[in-house]
Coordinates of C-alpha atoms in Angstrom, one line a residue:
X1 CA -95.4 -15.9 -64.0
X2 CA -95.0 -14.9 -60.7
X3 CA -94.1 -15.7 -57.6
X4 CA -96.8 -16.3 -55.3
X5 CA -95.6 -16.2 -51.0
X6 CA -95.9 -19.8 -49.8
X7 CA -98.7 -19.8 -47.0
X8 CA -96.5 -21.6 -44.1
X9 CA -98.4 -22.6 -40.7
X10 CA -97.4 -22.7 -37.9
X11 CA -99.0 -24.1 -35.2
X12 CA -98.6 -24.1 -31.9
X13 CA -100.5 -26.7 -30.4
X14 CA -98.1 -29.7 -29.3
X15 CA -99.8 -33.1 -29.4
X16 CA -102.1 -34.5 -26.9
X17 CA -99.8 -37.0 -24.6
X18 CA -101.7 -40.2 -23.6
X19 CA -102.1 -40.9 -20.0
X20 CA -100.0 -43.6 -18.2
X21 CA -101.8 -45.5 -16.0
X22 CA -99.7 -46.4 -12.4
X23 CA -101.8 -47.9 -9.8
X24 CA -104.6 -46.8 -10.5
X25 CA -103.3 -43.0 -10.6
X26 CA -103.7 -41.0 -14.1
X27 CA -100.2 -40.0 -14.8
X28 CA -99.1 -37.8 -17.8
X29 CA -95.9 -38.6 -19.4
X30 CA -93.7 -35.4 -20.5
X31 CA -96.2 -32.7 -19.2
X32 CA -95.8 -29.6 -21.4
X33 CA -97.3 -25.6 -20.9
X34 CA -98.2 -23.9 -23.1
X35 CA -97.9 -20.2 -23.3
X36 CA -100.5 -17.9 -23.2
X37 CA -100.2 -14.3 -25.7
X38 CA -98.3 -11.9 -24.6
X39 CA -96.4 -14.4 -21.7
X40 CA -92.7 -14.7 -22.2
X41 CA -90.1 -16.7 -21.0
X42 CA -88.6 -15.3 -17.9
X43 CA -85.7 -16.2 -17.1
X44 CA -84.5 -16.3 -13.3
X45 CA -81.6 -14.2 -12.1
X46 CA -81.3 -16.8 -8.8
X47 CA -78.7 -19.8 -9.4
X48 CA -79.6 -23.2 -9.7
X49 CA -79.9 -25.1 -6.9
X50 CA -77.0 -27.0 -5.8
X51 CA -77.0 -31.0 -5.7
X52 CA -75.0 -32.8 -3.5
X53 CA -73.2 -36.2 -4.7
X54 CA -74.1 -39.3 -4.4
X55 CA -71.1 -40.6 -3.4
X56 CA -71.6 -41.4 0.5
X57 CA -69.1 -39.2 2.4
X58 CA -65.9 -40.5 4.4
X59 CA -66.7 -41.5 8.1
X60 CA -64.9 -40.0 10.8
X61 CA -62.6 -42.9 12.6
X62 CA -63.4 -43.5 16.2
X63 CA -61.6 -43.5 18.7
X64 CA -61.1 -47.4 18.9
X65 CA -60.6 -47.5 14.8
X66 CA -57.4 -45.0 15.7
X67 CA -56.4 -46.7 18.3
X68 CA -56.3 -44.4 21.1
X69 CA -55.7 -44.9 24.9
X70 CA -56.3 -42.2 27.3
X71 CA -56.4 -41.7 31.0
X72 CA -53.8 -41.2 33.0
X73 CA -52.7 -44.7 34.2
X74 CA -53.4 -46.5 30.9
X75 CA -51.1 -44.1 28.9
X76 CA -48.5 -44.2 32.2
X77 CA -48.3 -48.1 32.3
X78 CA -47.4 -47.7 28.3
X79 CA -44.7 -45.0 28.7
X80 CA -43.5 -47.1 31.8
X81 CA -43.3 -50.3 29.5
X82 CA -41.6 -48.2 26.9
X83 CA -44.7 -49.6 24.3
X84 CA -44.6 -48.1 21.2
X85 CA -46.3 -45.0 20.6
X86 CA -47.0 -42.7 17.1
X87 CA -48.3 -40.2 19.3
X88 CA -49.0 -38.3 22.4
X89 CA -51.5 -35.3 22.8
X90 CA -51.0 -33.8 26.4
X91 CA -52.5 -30.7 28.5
X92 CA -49.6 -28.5 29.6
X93 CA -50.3 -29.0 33.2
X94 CA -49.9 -32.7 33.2
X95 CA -46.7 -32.6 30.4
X96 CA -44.4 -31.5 33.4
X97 CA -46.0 -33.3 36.2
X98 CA -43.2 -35.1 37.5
X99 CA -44.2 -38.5 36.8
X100 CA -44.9 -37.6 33.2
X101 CA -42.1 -35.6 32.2
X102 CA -38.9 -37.9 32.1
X103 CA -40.9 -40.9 30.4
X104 CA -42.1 -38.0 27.9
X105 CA -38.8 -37.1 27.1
X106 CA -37.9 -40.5 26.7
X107 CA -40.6 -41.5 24.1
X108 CA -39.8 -38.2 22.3
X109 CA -36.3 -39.9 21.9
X110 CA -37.8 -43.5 20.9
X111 CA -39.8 -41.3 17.9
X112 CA -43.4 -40.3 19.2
X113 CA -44.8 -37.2 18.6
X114 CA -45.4 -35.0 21.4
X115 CA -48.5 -32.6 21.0
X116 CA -49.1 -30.0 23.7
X117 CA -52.9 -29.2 23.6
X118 CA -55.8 -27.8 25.3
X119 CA -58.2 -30.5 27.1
X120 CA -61.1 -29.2 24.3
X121 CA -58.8 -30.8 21.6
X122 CA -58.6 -33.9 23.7
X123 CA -62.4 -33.7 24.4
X124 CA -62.3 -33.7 20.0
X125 CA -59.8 -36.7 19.7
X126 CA -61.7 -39.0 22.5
X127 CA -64.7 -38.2 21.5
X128 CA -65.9 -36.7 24.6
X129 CA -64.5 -39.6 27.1
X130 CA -62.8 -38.9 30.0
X131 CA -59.6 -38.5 29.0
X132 CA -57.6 -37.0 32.2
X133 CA -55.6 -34.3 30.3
X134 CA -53.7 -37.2 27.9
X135 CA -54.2 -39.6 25.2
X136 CA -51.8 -42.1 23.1
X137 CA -51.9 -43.7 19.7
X138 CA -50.5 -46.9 19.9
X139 CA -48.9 -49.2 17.8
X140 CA -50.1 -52.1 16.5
X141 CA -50.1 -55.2 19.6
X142 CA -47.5 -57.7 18.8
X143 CA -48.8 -61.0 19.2
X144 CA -46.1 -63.5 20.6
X145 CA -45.9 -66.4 18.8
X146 CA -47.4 -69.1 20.1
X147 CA -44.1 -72.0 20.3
X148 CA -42.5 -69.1 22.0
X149 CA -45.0 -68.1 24.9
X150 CA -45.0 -72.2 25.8
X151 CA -41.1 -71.6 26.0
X152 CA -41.3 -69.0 28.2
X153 CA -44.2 -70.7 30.0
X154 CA -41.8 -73.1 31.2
X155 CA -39.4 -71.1 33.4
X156 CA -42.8 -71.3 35.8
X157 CA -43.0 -74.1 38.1
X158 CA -46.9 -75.5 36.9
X159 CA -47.8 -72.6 34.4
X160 CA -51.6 -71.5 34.0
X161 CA -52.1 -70.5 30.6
X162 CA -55.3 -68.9 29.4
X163 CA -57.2 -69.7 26.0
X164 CA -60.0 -67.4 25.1
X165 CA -62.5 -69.2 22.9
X166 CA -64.4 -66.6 20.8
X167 CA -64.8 -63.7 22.7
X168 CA -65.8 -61.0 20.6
X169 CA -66.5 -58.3 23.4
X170 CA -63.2 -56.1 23.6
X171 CA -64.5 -55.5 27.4
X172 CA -64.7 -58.9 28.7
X173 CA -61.2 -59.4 26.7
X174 CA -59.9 -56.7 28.6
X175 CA -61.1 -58.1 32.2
X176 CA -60.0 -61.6 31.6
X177 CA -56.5 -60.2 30.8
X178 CA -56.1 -57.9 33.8
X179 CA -57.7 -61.2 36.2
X180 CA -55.4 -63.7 34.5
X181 CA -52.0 -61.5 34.9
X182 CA -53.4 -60.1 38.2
X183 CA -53.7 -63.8 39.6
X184 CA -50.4 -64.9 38.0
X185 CA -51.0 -66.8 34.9
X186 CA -48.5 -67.0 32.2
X187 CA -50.4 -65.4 29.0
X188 CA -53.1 -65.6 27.1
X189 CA -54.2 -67.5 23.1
X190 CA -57.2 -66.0 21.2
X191 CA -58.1 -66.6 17.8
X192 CA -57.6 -65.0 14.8
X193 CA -61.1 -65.1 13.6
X194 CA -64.6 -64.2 14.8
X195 CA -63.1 -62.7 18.0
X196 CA -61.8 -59.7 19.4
X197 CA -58.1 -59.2 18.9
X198 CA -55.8 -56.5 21.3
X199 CA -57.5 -52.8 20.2
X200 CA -57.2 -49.2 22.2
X201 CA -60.3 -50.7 24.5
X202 CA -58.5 -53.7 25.3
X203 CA -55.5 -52.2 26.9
X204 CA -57.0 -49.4 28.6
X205 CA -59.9 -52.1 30.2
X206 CA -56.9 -54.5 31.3
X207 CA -55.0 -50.8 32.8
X208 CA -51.7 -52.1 32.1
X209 CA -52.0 -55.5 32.4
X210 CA -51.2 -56.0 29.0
X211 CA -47.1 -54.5 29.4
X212 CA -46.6 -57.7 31.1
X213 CA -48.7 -60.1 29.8
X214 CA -48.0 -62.0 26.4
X215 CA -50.8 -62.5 23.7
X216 CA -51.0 -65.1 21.4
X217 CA -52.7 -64.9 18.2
X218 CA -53.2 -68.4 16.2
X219 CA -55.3 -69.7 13.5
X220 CA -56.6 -72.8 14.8
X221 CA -57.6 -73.5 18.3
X222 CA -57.9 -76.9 17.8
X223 CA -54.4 -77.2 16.8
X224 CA -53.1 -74.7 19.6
X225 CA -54.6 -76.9 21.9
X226 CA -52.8 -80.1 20.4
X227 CA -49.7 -78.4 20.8
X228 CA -49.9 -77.7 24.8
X229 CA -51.0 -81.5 25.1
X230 CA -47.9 -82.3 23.4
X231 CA -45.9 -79.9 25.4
X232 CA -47.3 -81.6 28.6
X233 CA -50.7 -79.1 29.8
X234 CA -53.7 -80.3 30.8
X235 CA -56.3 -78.6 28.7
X236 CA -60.0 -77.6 31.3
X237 CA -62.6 -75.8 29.1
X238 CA -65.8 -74.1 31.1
X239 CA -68.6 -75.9 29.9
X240 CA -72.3 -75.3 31.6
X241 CA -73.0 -78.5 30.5
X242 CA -71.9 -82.1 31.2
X243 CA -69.4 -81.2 33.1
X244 CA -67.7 -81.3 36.7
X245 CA -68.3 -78.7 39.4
X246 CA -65.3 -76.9 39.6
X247 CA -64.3 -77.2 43.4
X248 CA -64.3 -80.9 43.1
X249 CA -61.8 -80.8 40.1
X250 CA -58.5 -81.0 40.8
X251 CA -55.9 -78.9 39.1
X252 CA -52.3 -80.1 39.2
X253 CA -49.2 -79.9 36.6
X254 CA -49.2 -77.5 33.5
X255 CA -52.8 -76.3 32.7
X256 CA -54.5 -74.5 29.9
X257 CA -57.9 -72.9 31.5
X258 CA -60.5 -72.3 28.2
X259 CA -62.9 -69.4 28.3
X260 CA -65.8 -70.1 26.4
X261 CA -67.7 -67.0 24.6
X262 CA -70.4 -64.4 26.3
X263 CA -73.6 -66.5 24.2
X264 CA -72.4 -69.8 22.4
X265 CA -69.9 -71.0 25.3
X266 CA -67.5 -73.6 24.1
X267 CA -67.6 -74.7 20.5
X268 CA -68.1 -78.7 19.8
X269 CA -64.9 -78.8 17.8
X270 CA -63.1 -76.9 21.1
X271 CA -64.5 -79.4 24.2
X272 CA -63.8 -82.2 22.3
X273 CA -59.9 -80.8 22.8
X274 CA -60.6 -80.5 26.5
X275 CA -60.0 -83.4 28.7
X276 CA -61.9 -82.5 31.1
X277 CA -65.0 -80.2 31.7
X278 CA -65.1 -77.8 35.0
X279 CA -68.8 -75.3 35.7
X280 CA -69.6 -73.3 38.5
X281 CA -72.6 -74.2 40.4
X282 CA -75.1 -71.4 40.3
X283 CA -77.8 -71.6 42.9
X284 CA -79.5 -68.4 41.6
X285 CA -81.9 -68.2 38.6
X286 CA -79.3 -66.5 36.1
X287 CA -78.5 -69.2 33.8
X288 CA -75.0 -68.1 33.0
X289 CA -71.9 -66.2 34.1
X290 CA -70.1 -63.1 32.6
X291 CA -67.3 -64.8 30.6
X292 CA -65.1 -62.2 32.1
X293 CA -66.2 -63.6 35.6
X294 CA -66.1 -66.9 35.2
X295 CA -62.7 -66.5 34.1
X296 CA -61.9 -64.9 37.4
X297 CA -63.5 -67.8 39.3
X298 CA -62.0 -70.7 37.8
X299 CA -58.5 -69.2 38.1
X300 CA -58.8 -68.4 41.4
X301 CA -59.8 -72.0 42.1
X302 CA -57.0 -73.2 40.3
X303 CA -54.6 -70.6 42.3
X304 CA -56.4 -71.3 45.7
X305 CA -55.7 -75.0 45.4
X306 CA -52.5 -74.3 44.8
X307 CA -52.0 -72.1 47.5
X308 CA -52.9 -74.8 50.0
X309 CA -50.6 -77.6 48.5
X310 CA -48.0 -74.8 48.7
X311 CA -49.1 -74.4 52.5
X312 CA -49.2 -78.0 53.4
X313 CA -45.9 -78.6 51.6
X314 CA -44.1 -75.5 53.7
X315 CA -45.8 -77.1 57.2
X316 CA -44.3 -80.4 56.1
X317 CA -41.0 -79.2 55.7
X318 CA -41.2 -76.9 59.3
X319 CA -42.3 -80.0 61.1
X320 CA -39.2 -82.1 59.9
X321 CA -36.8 -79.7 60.3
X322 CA -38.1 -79.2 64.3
X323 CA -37.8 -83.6 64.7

């Protein structure tokens, strides 16, 4: 018996994939070539393409995320106010201008950084902005607390404090800080949440304003309020509605002005803290103010008015002492 080759074949047709069927579109699953005699595999000499991950790539922080001043009076007023500082990138030029230098040498000594650089580095570091040949790093604001800033409030014959309700715009922050401590009130409260707290574009919009001005930082308005009743303030919220024109208010004794935000205005839960109401007339067709400059206008009515008690008080006392 012998043994017979076993016949073996091989085929090479693969099997017929069924179509798919997506919207209407013929679609076939696993699509396979086959080779033609004589073709070979080639295989290519040129590298794979390469894939990038996934994984979404690390932001660059902004200027206002670092929190960076920069121009020359901003960063000044901070060296002047010995604020803290991490760091300090200057041009060579402006390191040993004379107004520069000795506070310079004095933050080096307090632990900032000095870095002498070319204004294209600053032009890096501000992103572009107008930096004058110097930018800053500051350190994080300390709030005051806000038992502490009524003490203080009280070596001032009829303080004015401010209360900013809800303004998320670091801008408008900035204005009604450099108004209020350009006027002569005695500090500001904000909340903690949904509003803007100190950043980089607050100090360098209220241009020093701040290196003289305490900030007070609380969780509840309401409450905050409460307390400067209880300490003796009257509390005045701007309201656009049902409320008194502002001129015909009077303002006398400890006062807390409120600042309502740039779209909502006052919350409920705030005016009913208020005890009383104050608008500006507008005779215009804009429906509303600025919060930033309806800031400025109620404080200076409350200052003005003061400044003619102040006047009428001083004539009082000329025209006794010539009797």
């Amino acid at each position: 018996m012998t043994n017979q080759p076993r016949k073996i074949n091989i085929t090479c047709e693969t099997k017929r994939v069924q179509p798919i069927k997506i919207k209407g579109k013929r679609v076939i699953a696993n699509p396979t070539r086959h080779q033609t005699k004589g073709e070979s595999k080639a295989f290519s000499s040129k590298p794979r393409p390469y894939h990038q991950s996934s994984l979404p790539t690390p932001a660059i922080k902004s200027s206002e995320e670092r929190d960076l001043i920069y121009g020359r009076h901003p960063v000044l007023s901070a060296l002047e106010s010995q604020r803290g500082l991490n760091r300090l990138w200057i041009t060579t030029r402006l390191r040993y201008d004379p107004r520069f230098h000795h506070l310079i040498l004095q933050a080096k000594d307090n632990g900032t950084v000095i870095d002498e650089v070319e204004p294209k580095r600053l032009d890096q570091i501000t992103d572009g902005a107008n930096h004058q040949g110097i930018a800053a790093q500051i350190a994080p604001y300390a709030y005051i607390e806000l038992e502490d800033l009524i003490t203080q409030a009280k070596s001032v014959t009829d303080p004015v404090i401010v209360v900013a309700d809800g303004i998320t715009d670091p801008h408008n922050l900035g204005a009604i800080i450099r108004t209020a401590e350009a006027i002569g009130s005695q500090g500001l409260v904000i909340p903690q949440r949904r509003a803007s707290g100190i950043t980089s574009t607050v100090v360098k919009v209220a241009a020093g304003a701040l290196d003289n001005f305490p900030v007070a930082r609380v969780i509840n308005l309401s409450r905050a309020l409460e307390q400067f009743k209880d300490a003796g303030y009257w509390i005045y919220g701007t309201a656009a509605t049902g409320s008194e024109p502002i001129h015909t208010v009077k303002f006398s004794g400890s006062t807390v002005l409120v600042i309502g935000s740039e779209g909502d205005g006052l919350s409920m839960l705030t005016q009913r803290s208020c005890d009383v109401l104050v608008s500006i007339p507008l005779q215009g067709k804009t429906p509303s103010l600025n919060a930033s400059v309806a800031a400025g206008m109620a404080l200076y009515e409350i200052y003005r008015q003061r400044s003619l008690n102040t006047l009428y008080l001083d004539k009082l006392r000329t025209i006794s002492l010539k009797e």
